[in-house]
Amino acid sequence: MKNVVLLYNTCCIYEISIPNYFLSVTGQEVLFVSLDGDEKRATEGYRICPESALSQIKPKETGLVIIPGGDIEEIDREEVWNILRRVKKQGGILAGICAGVDVLEHAGILEGIISTHAADLDVAVSEQVITARERLLSSGIIREQTNYIKRMYF
């Protein structure tokens, strides 16, 4: 299963550096994508070259999608929401950090679950959705990815 990070202009790379590290060192495949597949410039000034466009991911092969914070205007749209809904429907985990949580909310994914928008929490974890304030996503992703692997392979 692939772990996908959705990049966009102004996304906050510092929010995904620790989750990316832990996913990578545990042998998980991490795929960086953007809405159009084109290079993006992060808030920190880094230029990042995604490996593909978001539309090219296969929801059945996607175990996790991470949406970092930043100015989400570029990605807060129906095209992204539909892909996120399909990934969730196929059993994948969706993770939003900071403003990335807004994308999940606008897609209707947070309805009926506890999130960092609905509760005074730094990290909120449900069966398929993780929301976090800024850098605090690491522990939730590691815990949920471990549970997902156990469900799939054991």
GROMACS .gro file of C-alpha atoms in nm:
model
  154
    1MET     CA    1   0.000   0.000   0.000
    2LYS     CA    2   0.117   0.348  -0.082
    3ASN     CA    3   0.132   0.640   0.155
    4VAL     CA    4   0.056   0.962  -0.030
    5VAL     CA    5   0.149   1.316   0.070
    6LEU     CA    6  -0.050   1.586  -0.109
    7LEU     CA    7   0.178   1.881  -0.187
    8TYR     CA    8   0.069   2.227  -0.294
    9ASN     CA    9   0.216   2.577  -0.306
   10THR     CA   10   0.259   2.701   0.054
   11CYS     CA   11   0.223   2.356   0.212
   12CYS     CA   12   0.419   2.326   0.537
   13ILE     CA   13   0.693   2.069   0.490
   14TYR     CA   14   0.801   2.078   0.854
   15GLU     CA   15   0.463   1.923   0.943
   16ILE     CA   16   0.530   1.613   0.735
   17SER     CA   17   0.904   1.563   0.786
   18ILE     CA   18   0.870   1.342   1.097
   19PRO     CA   19   0.579   1.129   0.966
   20ASN     CA   20   0.769   1.088   0.636
   21TYR     CA   21   1.080   0.981   0.824
   22PHE     CA   22   0.897   0.715   1.027
   23LEU     CA   23   0.706   0.583   0.728
   24SER     CA   24   1.027   0.561   0.524
   25VAL     CA   25   1.244   0.389   0.788
   26THR     CA   26   0.972   0.132   0.852
   27GLY     CA   27   0.977   0.033   0.486
   28GLN     CA   28   0.658   0.211   0.384
   29GLU     CA   29   0.640   0.355   0.035
   30VAL     CA   30   0.581   0.732   0.040
   31LEU     CA   31   0.460   0.901  -0.277
   32PHE     CA   32   0.457   1.278  -0.310
   33VAL     CA   33   0.183   1.409  -0.538
   34SER     CA   34   0.027   1.742  -0.627
   35LEU     CA   35  -0.304   1.826  -0.785
   36ASP     CA   36  -0.144   1.875  -1.127
   37GLY     CA   37   0.185   1.685  -1.082
   38ASP     CA   38   0.387   2.006  -1.119
   39GLU     CA   39   0.661   2.138  -0.894
   40LYS     CA   40   0.546   2.322  -0.582
   41ARG     CA   41   0.709   2.574  -0.347
   42ALA     CA   42   0.657   2.507   0.023
   43THR     CA   43   0.608   2.776   0.286
   44GLU     CA   44   0.968   2.718   0.393
   45GLY     CA   45   1.088   2.803   0.042
   46TYR     CA   46   1.170   2.447  -0.070
   47ARG     CA   47   1.092   2.355  -0.429
   48ILE     CA   48   0.943   2.009  -0.438
   49CYS     CA   49   0.895   1.790  -0.744
   50PRO     CA   50   0.598   1.556  -0.694
   51GLU     CA   51   0.618   1.210  -0.845
   52SER     CA   52   0.274   1.235  -1.004
   53ALA     CA   53  -0.061   1.409  -1.013
   54LEU     CA   54  -0.318   1.324  -0.745
   55SER     CA   55  -0.555   1.191  -1.012
   56GLN     CA   56  -0.304   0.914  -1.092
   57ILE     CA   57  -0.318   0.749  -0.750
   58LYS     CA   58  -0.525   0.434  -0.720
   59PRO     CA   59  -0.753   0.447  -0.413
   60LYS     CA   60  -0.742   0.066  -0.375
   61GLU     CA   61  -0.362   0.083  -0.350
   62THR     CA   62  -0.353   0.381  -0.112
   63GLY     CA   63  -0.321   0.310   0.259
   64LEU     CA   64  -0.275   0.667   0.378
   65VAL     CA   65  -0.314   1.022   0.244
   66ILE     CA   66  -0.153   1.307   0.439
   67ILE     CA   67  -0.261   1.667   0.380
   68PRO     CA   68  -0.024   1.915   0.546
   69GLY     CA   69  -0.124   2.265   0.647
   70GLY     CA   70  -0.067   2.583   0.450
   71ASP     CA   71  -0.286   2.801   0.231
   72ILE     CA   72  -0.521   2.526   0.110
   73GLU     CA   73  -0.702   2.734  -0.153
   74GLU     CA   74  -0.518   2.550  -0.433
   75ILE     CA   75  -0.639   2.206  -0.319
   76ASP     CA   76  -0.967   2.275  -0.140
   77ARG     CA   77  -1.187   2.167  -0.428
   78GLU     CA   78  -1.425   1.895  -0.540
   79GLU     CA   79  -1.161   1.708  -0.742
   80VAL     CA   80  -0.951   1.653  -0.429
   81TRP     CA   81  -1.252   1.582  -0.207
   82ASN     CA   82  -1.373   1.308  -0.443
   83ILE     CA   83  -1.036   1.131  -0.439
   84LEU     CA   84  -1.020   1.152  -0.060
   85ARG     CA   85  -1.370   1.004  -0.030
   86ARG     CA   86  -1.273   0.718  -0.264
   87VAL     CA   87  -0.956   0.642  -0.066
   88LYS     CA   88  -1.159   0.630   0.257
   89LYS     CA   89  -1.426   0.412   0.095
   90GLN     CA   90  -1.153   0.166  -0.009
   91GLY     CA   91  -1.031   0.146   0.353
   92GLY     CA   92  -0.748   0.399   0.341
   93ILE     CA   93  -0.659   0.635   0.624
   94LEU     CA   94  -0.686   1.012   0.577
   95ALA     CA   95  -0.468   1.246   0.782
   96GLY     CA   96  -0.498   1.623   0.796
   97ILE     CA   97  -0.258   1.857   0.972
   98CYS     CA   98  -0.353   2.213   1.069
   99ALA     CA   99  -0.531   2.365   0.765
  100GLY     CA  100  -0.527   2.022   0.597
  101VAL     CA  101  -0.805   1.934   0.840
  102ASP     CA  102  -1.019   2.198   0.666
  103VAL     CA  103  -0.991   2.003   0.340
  104LEU     CA  104  -1.120   1.690   0.515
  105GLU     CA  105  -1.404   1.889   0.669
  106HIS     CA  106  -1.505   2.049   0.338
  107ALA     CA  107  -1.505   1.702   0.179
  108GLY     CA  108  -1.760   1.589   0.439
  109ILE     CA  109  -1.520   1.336   0.587
  110LEU     CA  110  -1.529   1.469   0.944
  111GLU     CA  111  -1.906   1.431   0.984
  112GLY     CA  112  -1.983   1.224   1.291
  113ILE     CA  113  -1.626   1.182   1.413
  114ILE     CA  114  -1.415   1.360   1.671
  115SER     CA  115  -1.153   1.583   1.512
  116THR     CA  116  -0.925   1.865   1.614
  117HIS     CA  117  -1.195   2.095   1.475
  118ALA     CA  118  -1.469   1.948   1.693
  119ALA     CA  119  -1.274   1.899   2.015
  120ASP     CA  120  -0.999   2.070   2.210
  121LEU     CA  121  -0.740   1.806   2.117
  122ASP     CA  122  -0.392   1.822   1.967
  123VAL     CA  123  -0.446   1.492   1.786
  124ALA     CA  124  -0.775   1.310   1.719
  125VAL     CA  125  -0.778   0.955   1.583
  126SER     CA  126  -1.081   0.769   1.453
  127GLU     CA  127  -1.086   0.442   1.261
  128GLN     CA  128  -0.985   0.598   0.928
  129VAL     CA  129  -0.924   0.967   0.999
  130ILE     CA  130  -0.644   1.138   1.186
  131THR     CA  131  -0.646   1.512   1.249
  132ALA     CA  132  -0.372   1.709   1.418
  133ARG     CA  133  -0.263   2.057   1.504
  134GLU     CA  134   0.065   2.139   1.334
  135ARG     CA  135   0.349   1.888   1.393
  136LEU     CA  136   0.162   1.656   1.625
  137LEU     CA  137   0.054   1.405   1.359
  138SER     CA  138   0.346   1.164   1.396
  139SER     CA  139   0.215   0.962   1.689
  140GLY     CA  140  -0.130   0.924   1.533
  141ILE     CA  141   0.007   0.814   1.196
  142ILE     CA  142   0.248   0.564   1.348
  143ARG     CA  143  -0.026   0.412   1.565
  144GLU     CA  144  -0.283   0.396   1.284
  145GLN     CA  145  -0.038   0.266   1.023
  146THR     CA  146   0.064  -0.012   1.263
  147ASN     CA  147  -0.302  -0.103   1.320
  148TYR     CA  148  -0.369  -0.094   0.945
  149ILE     CA  149  -0.078  -0.328   0.872
  150LYS     CA  150  -0.200  -0.567   1.141
  151ARG     CA  151  -0.553  -0.569   0.992
  152MET     CA  152  -0.424  -0.626   0.638
  153TYR     CA  153  -0.157  -0.890   0.699
  154PHE     CA  154  -0.223  -1.067   1.028
   0.00000   0.00000   0.00000
